[in-house]
Each structure stands twice: as C-alpha cells, then as structure tokens.
Short mmCIF file of C-alpha atoms in Angstrom, two decimals:
data_model
loop_
_atom_site.label_atom_id
_atom_site.label_comp_id
_atom_site.label_asym_id
_atom_site.label_seq_id
_atom_site.Cartn_x
_atom_site.Cartn_y
_atom_site.Cartn_z
CA MET N 1 80.22 -48.76 -99.98
CA SER N 2 80.67 -46.74 -96.86
CA LYS N 3 84.09 -45.46 -95.73
CA SER N 4 86.21 -47.80 -93.68
CA THR N 5 87.66 -47.09 -90.22
CA LEU N 6 90.75 -48.99 -89.07
CA GLY N 7 92.41 -49.12 -85.60
CA ILE N 8 96.00 -48.66 -86.12
CA ILE N 9 98.87 -50.19 -84.00
CA ILE N 10 102.32 -49.09 -84.95
CA GLY N 11 104.81 -51.46 -83.27
CA ASN N 12 108.13 -50.26 -81.70
CA ARG N 13 111.10 -51.71 -79.99
CA ASP N 14 113.48 -49.46 -78.09
CA PHE N 15 116.78 -50.97 -79.34
CA PHE N 16 115.71 -50.36 -82.98
CA PRO N 17 115.82 -46.84 -84.63
CA ASP N 18 113.00 -44.62 -83.36
CA ARG N 19 112.97 -42.58 -86.43
CA LEU N 20 111.63 -45.49 -88.42
CA VAL N 21 108.48 -45.32 -86.25
CA ALA N 22 108.05 -41.57 -86.70
CA GLU N 23 108.62 -41.79 -90.51
CA ALA N 24 106.13 -44.65 -90.83
CA ARG N 25 103.46 -42.80 -88.89
CA ILE N 26 103.69 -39.74 -91.16
CA GLU N 27 103.70 -42.05 -94.23
CA LEU N 28 100.75 -43.98 -92.95
CA ILE N 29 98.50 -40.97 -92.32
CA ASP N 30 98.98 -39.67 -95.96
CA TYR N 31 98.55 -43.23 -97.36
CA LEU N 32 95.36 -44.03 -95.55
CA LYS N 33 93.91 -40.51 -96.45
CA GLY N 34 94.56 -41.37 -100.17
CA LEU N 35 92.51 -44.61 -99.81
CA ASP N 36 89.58 -42.93 -98.00
CA ILE N 37 90.35 -45.04 -94.85
CA THR N 38 89.85 -43.33 -91.43
CA PRO N 39 92.53 -44.30 -88.89
CA ILE N 40 92.04 -44.44 -85.18
CA MET N 41 95.56 -44.21 -83.61
CA LEU N 42 97.61 -42.85 -80.87
CA SER N 43 99.03 -39.45 -81.43
CA ASP N 44 102.67 -38.85 -80.87
CA ALA N 45 101.73 -37.05 -77.62
CA ASP N 46 99.82 -40.12 -76.23
CA SER N 47 102.98 -42.43 -76.59
CA LYS N 48 106.53 -42.51 -77.73
CA LEU N 49 106.24 -41.42 -81.39
CA GLY N 50 102.61 -42.64 -81.37
CA GLY N 51 103.84 -46.25 -81.27
CA VAL N 52 102.92 -49.15 -78.98
CA GLU N 53 105.61 -50.81 -76.94
CA THR N 54 104.98 -50.87 -73.19
CA PHE N 55 102.03 -52.29 -71.40
CA ALA N 56 101.07 -48.72 -70.47
CA GLU N 57 101.05 -47.74 -74.08
CA ALA N 58 99.02 -50.86 -74.86
CA GLN N 59 96.40 -49.76 -72.27
CA LYS N 60 96.17 -46.38 -73.81
CA CYS N 61 95.74 -47.66 -77.29
CA ALA N 62 93.15 -50.24 -76.16
CA ALA N 63 91.21 -47.61 -74.42
CA LEU N 64 91.16 -45.48 -77.55
CA PHE N 65 89.94 -48.37 -79.57
CA ARG N 66 87.18 -49.20 -77.04
CA GLU N 67 86.09 -45.56 -77.24
CA HIS N 68 85.59 -46.07 -80.98
CA ARG N 69 84.34 -49.67 -80.85
CA ASP N 70 81.24 -48.95 -82.98
CA GLN N 71 83.32 -47.29 -85.79
CA ILE N 72 86.38 -49.63 -86.07
CA ASP N 73 85.89 -52.33 -88.80
CA GLY N 74 89.35 -53.90 -88.45
CA VAL N 75 92.85 -53.30 -87.10
CA LEU N 76 96.02 -52.67 -89.08
CA VAL N 77 99.25 -53.57 -87.28
CA VAL N 78 102.28 -51.74 -88.78
CA LEU N 79 105.83 -52.86 -88.01
CA PRO N 80 108.45 -50.36 -89.07
CA ASN N 81 110.96 -52.20 -86.96
CA PHE N 82 110.88 -55.49 -85.04
CA GLY N 83 108.15 -54.13 -82.85
CA ASP N 84 107.12 -55.37 -79.37
CA GLU N 85 104.97 -58.49 -79.85
CA LYS N 86 103.52 -58.26 -76.36
CA GLY N 87 102.49 -54.64 -76.99
CA VAL N 88 100.53 -55.61 -80.01
CA ALA N 89 98.94 -58.65 -78.44
CA GLU N 90 98.04 -56.90 -75.15
CA THR N 91 96.42 -53.96 -77.09
CA LEU N 92 94.13 -56.31 -79.01
CA LYS N 93 93.34 -58.36 -75.91
CA LEU N 94 92.51 -55.33 -73.87
CA ALA N 95 90.42 -53.76 -76.60
CA GLU N 96 88.20 -56.79 -77.11
CA LEU N 97 87.03 -55.60 -80.47
CA ASN N 98 86.72 -59.06 -82.20
CA VAL N 99 87.45 -57.64 -85.61
CA PRO N 100 89.86 -58.78 -88.32
CA VAL N 101 93.58 -57.88 -87.94
CA LEU N 102 96.08 -57.35 -90.70
CA ILE N 103 99.82 -57.63 -90.06
CA GLN N 104 102.19 -55.48 -92.20
CA ALA N 105 105.99 -55.40 -91.77
CA TYR N 106 108.45 -53.18 -93.66
CA PRO N 107 111.25 -54.84 -95.60
CA ASP N 108 114.94 -53.95 -94.92
CA ASP N 109 117.33 -52.45 -97.56
CA LEU N 110 120.39 -54.50 -98.22
CA ASN N 111 122.62 -51.56 -97.88
CA LYS N 112 121.05 -50.43 -94.62
CA LEU N 113 121.61 -53.28 -92.34
CA ASP N 114 123.77 -51.34 -89.88
CA VAL N 115 122.69 -50.54 -86.35
CA VAL N 116 121.21 -47.16 -87.12
CA ASN N 117 119.01 -48.37 -90.07
CA ARG N 118 118.11 -52.02 -89.68
CA ARG N 119 114.43 -52.79 -89.18
CA ASP N 120 114.40 -56.71 -88.51
CA ALA N 121 110.56 -56.46 -89.04
CA TRP N 122 110.81 -59.76 -91.03
CA CYS N 123 111.61 -61.49 -87.75
CA GLY N 124 109.33 -59.20 -85.64
CA LYS N 125 106.31 -60.11 -87.70
CA ILE N 126 106.77 -63.76 -86.96
CA SER N 127 107.01 -62.89 -83.15
CA VAL N 128 103.84 -60.80 -83.39
CA CYS N 129 101.92 -63.68 -85.11
CA ASN N 130 103.26 -66.19 -82.63
CA ASN N 131 101.82 -64.11 -79.73
CA LEU N 132 98.51 -63.45 -81.40
CA TYR N 133 98.22 -67.26 -81.98
CA GLN N 134 98.89 -67.85 -78.31
CA TYR N 135 96.23 -65.27 -77.37
CA GLY N 136 93.73 -66.85 -79.72
CA ILE N 137 93.44 -63.70 -81.73
CA LYS N 138 92.62 -64.28 -85.51
CA TYR N 139 94.70 -62.33 -87.96
CA THR N 140 95.35 -61.84 -91.68
CA LEU N 141 98.74 -62.11 -93.49
CA THR N 142 99.89 -59.97 -96.41
CA SER N 143 100.60 -61.73 -99.76
CA ARG N 144 104.35 -61.14 -99.25
CA HIS N 145 105.90 -61.52 -95.75
CA VAL N 146 107.22 -57.94 -95.83
CA SER N 147 106.09 -55.09 -98.01
CA ARG N 148 106.33 -51.32 -98.20
CA LEU N 149 103.04 -49.27 -97.92
CA GLN N 150 103.58 -47.98 -101.54
CA ASP N 151 104.02 -51.48 -103.03
CA ASP N 152 101.13 -52.42 -105.39
CA ASP N 153 100.74 -55.81 -103.75
CA PHE N 154 100.24 -54.23 -100.28
CA LYS N 155 97.65 -51.84 -101.59
CA LYS N 156 95.70 -54.78 -102.94
CA ASP N 157 96.22 -56.64 -99.62
CA LEU N 158 94.94 -53.70 -97.68
CA LEU N 159 91.85 -53.14 -99.93
CA ASN N 160 91.05 -56.90 -99.78
CA PHE N 161 91.39 -56.71 -96.01
CA VAL N 162 88.96 -53.83 -95.90
CA ALA N 163 86.49 -56.04 -97.90
CA VAL N 164 87.12 -58.86 -95.45
CA CYS N 165 86.16 -56.54 -92.66
CA ARG N 166 82.90 -55.63 -94.45
CA VAL N 167 82.00 -59.26 -94.96
CA VAL N 168 82.65 -60.15 -91.33
CA LYS N 169 81.00 -57.19 -89.89
CA GLY N 170 78.00 -57.54 -92.20
CA LEU N 171 77.44 -61.24 -91.73
CA ARG N 172 77.68 -61.18 -87.98
CA LYS N 173 74.60 -58.93 -87.76
CA VAL N 174 72.72 -59.38 -91.02
CA ARG N 175 68.83 -59.26 -90.86
CA ILE N 176 66.89 -61.43 -93.40
CA GLY N 177 63.21 -61.21 -94.21
CA ALA N 178 61.52 -64.48 -95.14
CA VAL N 179 58.29 -63.52 -97.03
CA GLY N 180 55.92 -66.51 -97.07
CA ALA N 181 56.33 -70.26 -96.70
CA ARG N 182 58.86 -72.35 -98.45
CA PRO N 183 57.22 -73.93 -101.59
CA THR N 184 56.31 -77.46 -101.00
CA ALA N 185 58.23 -78.77 -104.00
CA PHE N 186 61.50 -77.05 -102.95
CA ASN N 187 62.98 -79.14 -100.05
CA THR N 188 66.28 -77.99 -101.37
CA VAL N 189 65.93 -74.57 -99.79
CA ARG N 190 65.32 -75.80 -96.25
CA TYR N 191 67.57 -74.21 -93.65
CA SER N 192 68.14 -73.97 -89.92
CA GLU N 193 67.04 -70.68 -88.40
CA LYS N 194 68.62 -71.58 -85.18
CA ILE N 195 72.09 -72.34 -86.69
CA LEU N 196 71.90 -68.96 -88.42
CA GLN N 197 70.90 -67.16 -85.16
CA ARG N 198 73.81 -68.70 -83.35
CA ASN N 199 76.01 -66.95 -85.83
CA GLY N 200 74.44 -63.66 -85.46
CA ILE N 201 72.09 -63.86 -88.48
CA SER N 202 68.40 -62.98 -87.70
CA VAL N 203 65.44 -64.02 -89.82
CA THR N 204 62.14 -62.11 -89.62
CA THR N 205 59.16 -63.97 -91.05
CA VAL N 206 55.94 -62.73 -92.50
CA ASP N 207 52.97 -64.73 -93.98
CA LEU N 208 52.56 -64.09 -97.71
CA SER N 209 48.84 -63.36 -97.06
CA GLU N 210 49.77 -60.30 -94.97
CA ILE N 211 51.88 -58.88 -97.84
CA LEU N 212 49.21 -59.59 -100.48
CA GLY N 213 46.38 -58.38 -98.29
CA ASN N 214 48.16 -55.01 -97.79
CA ALA N 215 48.96 -54.83 -101.47
CA ASN N 216 45.33 -55.31 -102.41
CA LYS N 217 44.30 -52.39 -100.15
CA LEU N 218 46.28 -50.01 -102.44
CA THR N 219 45.06 -48.57 -105.71
CA GLY N 220 46.67 -47.12 -108.80
CA ASN N 221 45.58 -43.69 -107.44
CA ASP N 222 47.76 -43.87 -104.27
CA GLN N 223 50.82 -41.62 -104.50
CA SER N 224 53.11 -44.40 -103.26
CA VAL N 225 51.96 -46.67 -106.11
CA LYS N 226 52.42 -43.81 -108.74
CA ASP N 227 55.95 -43.18 -107.34
CA LYS N 228 56.78 -46.92 -107.69
CA LEU N 229 55.48 -46.96 -111.23
CA GLU N 230 57.90 -44.13 -112.13
CA LYS N 231 60.82 -46.01 -110.69
CA ILE N 232 59.78 -49.14 -112.60
CA HIS N 233 59.57 -47.24 -115.82
CA ALA N 234 62.95 -45.61 -115.10
CA TYR N 235 64.51 -49.01 -114.19
CA THR N 236 63.55 -51.12 -117.25
CA SER N 237 61.66 -51.53 -120.48
CA VAL N 238 58.16 -52.68 -119.62
CA GLY N 239 57.74 -54.52 -122.95
CA LYS N 240 54.17 -55.57 -123.60
CA THR N 241 53.21 -55.71 -119.90
CA PRO N 242 49.70 -54.48 -119.41
CA ASN N 243 49.24 -51.38 -117.28
CA ASP N 244 47.06 -53.25 -114.72
CA LYS N 245 49.83 -55.70 -114.26
CA LEU N 246 52.33 -52.93 -113.74
CA ILE N 247 50.12 -51.41 -111.12
CA GLN N 248 49.95 -54.83 -109.37
CA ILE N 249 53.80 -55.04 -109.39
CA ALA N 250 54.02 -51.44 -108.10
CA LYS N 251 51.60 -52.16 -105.21
CA LEU N 252 53.49 -55.26 -104.11
CA ASP N 253 56.75 -53.36 -104.23
CA VAL N 254 55.38 -50.66 -102.02
CA VAL N 255 54.33 -53.15 -99.36
CA LEU N 256 57.65 -55.09 -99.54
CA GLU N 257 59.64 -51.93 -99.06
CA GLU N 258 57.48 -51.00 -96.01
CA PHE N 259 58.07 -54.52 -94.61
CA MET N 260 61.80 -54.15 -95.04
CA GLN N 261 61.96 -50.71 -93.47
CA ALA N 262 59.75 -51.59 -90.52
CA ASN N 263 62.11 -54.47 -89.70
CA ALA N 264 65.43 -52.84 -90.60
CA LEU N 265 66.13 -55.81 -93.09
CA ASP N 266 69.28 -56.10 -95.20
CA CYS N 267 67.88 -58.64 -97.67
CA THR N 268 64.83 -60.75 -98.38
CA ALA N 269 63.70 -64.28 -99.58
CA ILE N 270 60.35 -64.34 -101.10
CA GLN N 271 57.74 -67.05 -101.83
CA CYS N 272 57.12 -66.93 -105.51
CA TRP N 273 56.21 -70.46 -106.74
CA THR N 274 53.27 -70.52 -107.16
CA SER N 275 51.17 -68.82 -104.56
CA LEU N 276 51.89 -65.28 -105.82
CA GLN N 277 50.76 -66.10 -109.38
CA GLN N 278 47.65 -68.00 -108.24
CA ASN N 279 46.56 -65.54 -105.57
CA TYR N 280 47.82 -62.17 -106.79
CA GLY N 281 48.33 -62.64 -110.55
CA CYS N 282 51.85 -61.46 -111.18
CA ASN N 283 55.58 -62.25 -110.67
CA VAL N 284 57.66 -60.38 -108.05
CA CYS N 285 60.84 -60.69 -110.10
CA THR N 286 60.92 -57.01 -111.12
CA SER N 287 60.77 -55.88 -107.52
CA MET N 288 63.49 -58.42 -106.50
CA SER N 289 65.73 -57.21 -109.32
CA MET N 290 65.31 -53.61 -108.26
CA MET N 291 66.08 -54.44 -104.59
CA SER N 292 69.23 -56.46 -105.57
CA GLU N 293 70.41 -53.60 -107.87
CA ASN N 294 69.98 -51.24 -104.88
CA MET N 295 72.15 -53.44 -102.71
CA LEU N 296 69.21 -55.04 -100.82
CA PRO N 297 69.51 -58.62 -102.26
CA SER N 298 66.38 -60.59 -102.78
CA ALA N 299 66.08 -64.42 -103.50
CA CYS N 300 63.16 -66.33 -104.69
CA GLU N 301 61.55 -69.52 -103.38
CA VAL N 302 62.20 -68.29 -99.79
CA ASP N 303 65.89 -69.22 -100.27
CA VAL N 304 67.04 -67.60 -96.97
CA THR N 305 70.67 -68.91 -97.21
CA GLY N 306 70.60 -68.07 -100.92
CA THR N 307 69.91 -64.40 -100.13
CA LEU N 308 72.54 -64.57 -97.31
CA SER N 309 75.06 -65.81 -100.08
CA MET N 310 74.01 -62.73 -102.21
CA TYR N 311 74.61 -60.38 -99.27
CA ALA N 312 78.03 -61.93 -98.54
CA MET N 313 79.22 -61.53 -102.12
CA GLN N 314 77.87 -57.93 -102.30
CA LEU N 315 79.87 -57.10 -99.14
CA ALA N 316 82.92 -58.61 -100.61
CA SER N 317 82.75 -56.84 -104.04
CA GLY N 318 80.68 -53.72 -103.54
CA SER N 319 78.51 -54.77 -106.38
CA PRO N 320 75.08 -56.59 -106.76
CA SER N 321 74.70 -60.38 -106.72
CA ALA N 322 72.20 -62.67 -108.42
CA LEU N 323 70.65 -66.06 -107.40
CA VAL N 324 70.87 -68.52 -110.29
CA ASP N 325 70.22 -72.15 -111.05
CA TRP N 326 72.99 -74.49 -111.95
CA ASN N 327 70.67 -75.34 -114.83
CA ASN N 328 72.14 -76.89 -118.08
CA ASN N 329 75.10 -78.42 -119.60
CA TYR N 330 76.64 -76.44 -122.48
CA SER N 331 76.76 -78.88 -125.35
CA ASP N 332 79.67 -81.22 -124.77
CA ASP N 333 82.00 -78.67 -123.22
CA ASP N 334 82.73 -80.06 -119.75
CA THR N 335 84.03 -76.62 -118.48
CA LYS N 336 80.89 -74.70 -119.32
CA CYS N 337 77.28 -74.68 -118.10
CA VAL N 338 74.09 -72.52 -118.36
CA LEU N 339 73.00 -70.38 -115.48
CA PHE N 340 69.30 -69.51 -115.52
CA HIS N 341 66.38 -68.12 -113.59
CA CYS N 342 62.92 -67.00 -114.40
CA GLY N 343 63.89 -63.37 -114.23
CA ASN N 344 64.92 -61.73 -110.94
CA TRP N 345 68.57 -60.79 -111.58
CA ALA N 346 69.81 -57.29 -110.89
CA LYS N 347 70.07 -55.26 -114.07
CA SER N 348 73.81 -54.96 -113.59
CA PHE N 349 73.80 -58.43 -115.31
CA LEU N 350 71.23 -57.57 -117.95
CA PRO N 351 72.05 -54.79 -120.33
CA ASP N 352 69.04 -55.77 -122.53
CA ILE N 353 66.57 -56.04 -119.57
CA SER N 354 62.80 -55.83 -120.11
CA ILE N 355 59.75 -57.02 -118.24
CA SER N 356 58.20 -60.21 -119.75
CA THR N 357 56.48 -63.38 -118.48
CA ALA N 358 57.74 -66.68 -117.13
CA PRO N 359 57.01 -69.42 -119.69
CA ILE N 360 57.78 -72.42 -117.54
CA LEU N 361 55.66 -71.18 -114.62
CA GLY N 362 52.97 -70.08 -117.14
CA THR N 363 52.27 -73.67 -118.25
CA THR N 364 50.76 -74.33 -114.79
CA VAL N 365 49.37 -70.95 -113.60
CA GLY N 366 48.70 -69.20 -116.91
CA THR N 367 51.15 -66.99 -118.65
CA ASP N 368 49.07 -63.90 -117.97
CA ASN N 369 49.64 -64.42 -114.28
CA THR N 370 53.43 -64.29 -114.65
CA TYR N 371 54.05 -60.63 -115.79
CA GLY N 372 56.81 -59.21 -113.83
CA ALA N 373 59.53 -61.81 -114.75
CA LEU N 374 62.47 -60.18 -116.44
CA ASP N 375 64.01 -61.21 -119.75
CA GLY N 376 67.70 -60.62 -120.48
CA ARG N 377 71.06 -62.19 -121.32
CA THR N 378 74.23 -61.70 -119.26
CA PRO N 379 77.33 -60.90 -121.40
CA ALA N 380 80.97 -61.74 -120.72
CA MET N 381 82.21 -60.54 -117.32
CA PRO N 382 84.24 -61.78 -114.39
CA LEU N 383 82.54 -64.42 -112.18
CA THR N 384 82.70 -65.23 -108.47
CA TYR N 385 80.23 -67.99 -107.59
CA GLY N 386 79.36 -69.63 -104.26
CA ARG N 387 76.82 -70.71 -101.84
CA ILE N 388 76.32 -70.62 -97.99
CA SER N 389 74.23 -73.23 -96.38
CA THR N 390 73.26 -74.61 -93.04
CA ASP N 391 74.18 -78.33 -92.49
CA ASP N 392 71.52 -79.28 -89.95
CA CYS N 393 73.07 -82.83 -89.57
CA LYS N 394 76.40 -81.30 -88.50
CA GLY N 395 75.01 -78.29 -86.85
CA VAL N 396 77.19 -75.92 -88.76
CA ILE N 397 77.21 -73.35 -91.49
CA LYS N 398 79.11 -74.48 -94.60
CA ALA N 399 79.99 -72.88 -97.91
CA TYR N 400 81.79 -73.08 -101.25
CA VAL N 401 83.25 -70.42 -103.44
CA GLY N 402 85.25 -70.16 -106.61
CA GLU N 403 85.88 -68.00 -109.63
CA GLY N 404 85.52 -68.33 -113.34
CA GLU N 405 84.13 -66.23 -116.31
CA LEU N 406 80.79 -65.48 -117.85
CA THR N 407 81.13 -65.81 -121.66
CA ASP N 408 79.46 -64.49 -124.81
CA ASP N 409 78.90 -68.08 -126.10
CA GLU N 410 75.69 -68.53 -128.12
CA LEU N 411 72.56 -69.26 -125.97
CA LYS N 412 69.03 -69.37 -127.41
CA THR N 413 66.51 -69.48 -124.62
CA PHE N 414 64.36 -67.14 -122.55
CA GLY N 415 64.44 -65.75 -118.99
CA ASN N 416 67.56 -64.62 -117.21
CA ARG N 417 70.50 -66.57 -118.63
CA ALA N 418 74.23 -66.77 -118.83
CA VAL N 419 76.98 -69.07 -119.84
CA ALA N 420 79.72 -69.77 -117.23
CA GLN N 421 83.16 -71.26 -117.78
CA ILE N 422 84.74 -72.81 -114.75
CA ASN N 423 87.94 -74.88 -114.51
CA ASP N 424 87.25 -78.52 -113.42
CA LEU N 425 83.46 -77.76 -113.50
CA GLN N 426 82.89 -81.55 -113.29
CA GLY N 427 84.82 -81.77 -110.07
CA LEU N 428 82.81 -78.80 -108.66
CA MET N 429 79.48 -80.53 -109.47
CA LYS N 430 80.74 -83.56 -107.67
CA HIS N 431 81.43 -81.43 -104.62
CA VAL N 432 78.04 -79.79 -104.80
CA CYS N 433 76.26 -83.12 -104.98
CA ARG N 434 78.24 -85.11 -102.54
CA ASN N 435 77.99 -82.40 -99.91
CA GLY N 436 74.20 -81.86 -100.26
CA PHE N 437 74.28 -78.30 -101.53
CA GLU N 438 71.33 -76.63 -103.21
CA HIS N 439 70.71 -76.29 -106.96
CA HIS N 440 70.70 -72.50 -106.40
CA VAL N 441 74.07 -70.79 -106.51
CA VAL N 442 74.93 -67.07 -106.36
CA MET N 443 77.00 -65.22 -108.96
CA ASN N 444 78.82 -61.82 -108.71
CA ALA N 445 80.75 -59.91 -111.28
CA SER N 446 84.01 -59.88 -109.39
CA LYS N 447 87.02 -61.94 -108.35
CA THR N 448 86.46 -62.09 -104.63
CA ALA N 449 86.67 -65.78 -103.67
CA GLY N 450 89.84 -65.12 -101.65
CA ILE N 451 88.12 -62.35 -99.69
CA LEU N 452 85.11 -64.58 -98.90
CA LYS N 453 87.40 -67.46 -97.88
CA GLU N 454 89.36 -65.28 -95.48
CA ALA N 455 86.21 -63.90 -93.87
CA MET N 456 84.26 -67.02 -93.65
CA VAL N 457 87.03 -69.48 -92.64
CA ASN N 458 89.42 -67.42 -90.63
CA TYR N 459 86.98 -65.08 -88.76
CA LEU N 460 83.63 -66.69 -88.90
CA GLY N 461 84.78 -70.29 -88.55
CA TRP N 462 82.57 -71.73 -91.39
CA GLU N 463 83.47 -74.78 -93.25
CA THR N 464 84.45 -73.44 -96.73
CA TYR N 465 85.62 -75.18 -99.83
CA VAL N 466 87.47 -73.09 -102.35
CA HIS N 467 87.30 -74.65 -105.83
CA GLY N 468 90.32 -74.56 -108.01
#
C-alpha cells in the first residue's frame, strides 16, 4: 500500500506546561517517521511551539491543510496537555477536509500532578470530542482513553486508523467496471447504480460482445498476447490446458486490461455464466484471479457490489480478497461451512493453484469450453468476511462483516474451496437470509472487521452489522 499522509493538530492550552507541547512535537516527528507516515503540521515558527490554541493559529493550520488537501488521508489530534477544544474544532471546520480524525491524549503520571507537570489531557479529550460532536465532525477514538505514543495499543490504534483512512478515501471514489449483462438466473446480484453513485461509487459498463469482439481480433502471434501467456505461465501451473485455450485466455486478458486502463478502473465484475463459455469457449477465472492478486479485484456474475466488497476489504488489510459462495454445511458442525467458487480466487488463497475446468458449468456448456477455471484448496488462515449491498427498497447501502478462521479440515471436492469456522454461524445465516443479502460473500486473510465497521458506519454512514 502507498504511504499515508496525516494532518497533525497538536493541542495546547496556555495555563498548562508549554514544554509538554514541545516535547510531544519532537517525539511525534520521530514516531511517525518510524511508521512511514508523512505529517503535515505547523512548524514551531508558525505558531507557539507548533501547537494550535488561538483562532489565528487554527486559521494557519487550516490553511496549511487546505494547501495539502489532495495528500492528506486523515487527521491526528494530539493532546500533550488539556488542549484548546475550540482551536481543534475550528481548524477542522475551516480546513473542510472531510477525512477521518483520530483523537489521542497523553496520560498523567501519578507522581507528576503538580502545577508544572500535570497534563489533564484525560479531561481535555472529552472537551475536544464534545466540540467536534457539536460541529458535526466525525472522529475516531483510541482503544484506551489516554495512551502514550510508544504504547503498543496506540501503535495498533494508529495503524488501524490509517487503514480506516484508506477504506474511506478509496470507497468514496472507487471506479468499477461492469463487463456484460447480469446473468438472467442471478437476480441475487441486482444492485442500484444510482445509490452507489450517490455515495461516490462510479460504474462503467461495457457490452460483453465488445470485449469478445476485440479479443477475437487478436492472434497468438500478437506481442501483447505472447506477453500475457508468459505472465500466465509465471502465475500458475497450466495443468492439462490445451495451448489454444491458453491463447484464448491470454487474448481475453489483454482486452480486459485495455478496458480497465482506458477507464481508470479499480475493480471489475464480469459476466461469466454462461455467455463466455458458449460464445468464446473458455472461462475468465484465470484473468480474474491474476487481477485480484494484483490488487485489482474482479468478481464473477457481474456482481458489482461483490467486487466493491472485495475492494473494501483489500483497502482495510492491504492484501487480496476473494468472492465466494456460502455454499455447503460441513457435516453436522454448526460452526463450520464450505466456501466455494468455480475457480477465480487470488492465488494468495491457493498454494496448490493450477488451471483446470469447471465441472458444474461443463454439464451445460461442455467441459472443453470451461478451461481457465482454477483448482485449489485454501489452507488454514485468518478470516474476515463480509458483504456490501444496495438496499433499493430503503434507498441505502448496507453491509455485514465479521471474523473467523479458515481451517485445514478435510474437504474432498473440486474448484476453489475452503472450510470456514465462525462463531454463531447459524445466527449469521439468519441475518443474511432475513435481510436479503446475496449468496456471495467476500473473504480476506486478515482480522479487519473493526476497521471496516469504523469506516463504513462512522464515516460513510452505511448500515453495517458486525457479527459476534
């Protein structure tokens, strides 16, 4: 992931020790450098000790933030002492950044509560939050009310906050490519393009015939196709896939990449059931897997909000996501289920990856027309799962997220497959069914449900259920 840039507000209040502000500023610069975070902050020549207290200092800090508006991902408020709550609030109001804000406050030492050493930041943080609430400015709290920069829990808080900033910034301007029409049999992946657009999410559509037509104009002798073939061989074992099918897969991949680049797309949702197989003669799973592995998520069955969910989890974790089906019970174990798809998961989930066919789809379109599906089993790893959807009846975006584990339990089947263990899985399935969510869910090898909740509920205003 790219480096993060944070606007920094160091609060100050004149009847508390000034040296605490000076010490915090020096400590903060070194601390952020160690985390590869770029600070945008007043210098000690711009204001008293580089802090923000008066309205004039708030104006200066806000002007600095506006100057770097395109770089700033979020704002960190640091309170070495009580701080001036109006100074913090006025800075954020005047800057008009509309980015996440994290409030940190230093703890006092019990043996330093005299006039020359006391901080009172415990109390000051409450006052800052009260003012931000009055101003209608959203903010994030640390796990402990007060904490030092060097505390392990604050480091985790700050890195989680940086991830929240990535999610919020990314989802407010994401561009999705919808390739082809929704398969008729999949009403479940219907969505509202207008609700997405109201939330800053743009969808660019293209008819599948345009993609296939352009792919059919290419030959195995084109350099772009040869380059793609090399990338495919480097990416995965091709198994028993015939060479002519590999060329078909490569040609399709060339055209999809051109479509994404021409439209500056962040992710795609592609029609694959069953027009591709009937009219082109292969599966697009290999291309989708390669895109997802390269942090350009791709979902099948034109599941636009599915690929949006993949992108959100990728932003939160910094690792690829996969679209899966809530597919089967796991024997009589009510806490486990089978996750499955024909074969488009990123290879991060598939250490034994190889190109194969899609047996279920092959029963209707012919197995020879399904080369390109991937075969592989996902081993034990952490699990964050979830789903973003548009609820057209309510006119809102809604979601659910949760955490569990992927296990090494025995699983004898084909395609892309995994076993998930989730506490109160039966309760989760009731929530999914009662609230009209899709049979598709997204998995990510992380523990990032809290980050997604903070971003989607607090800053994006989406209805989000957190399971467990």
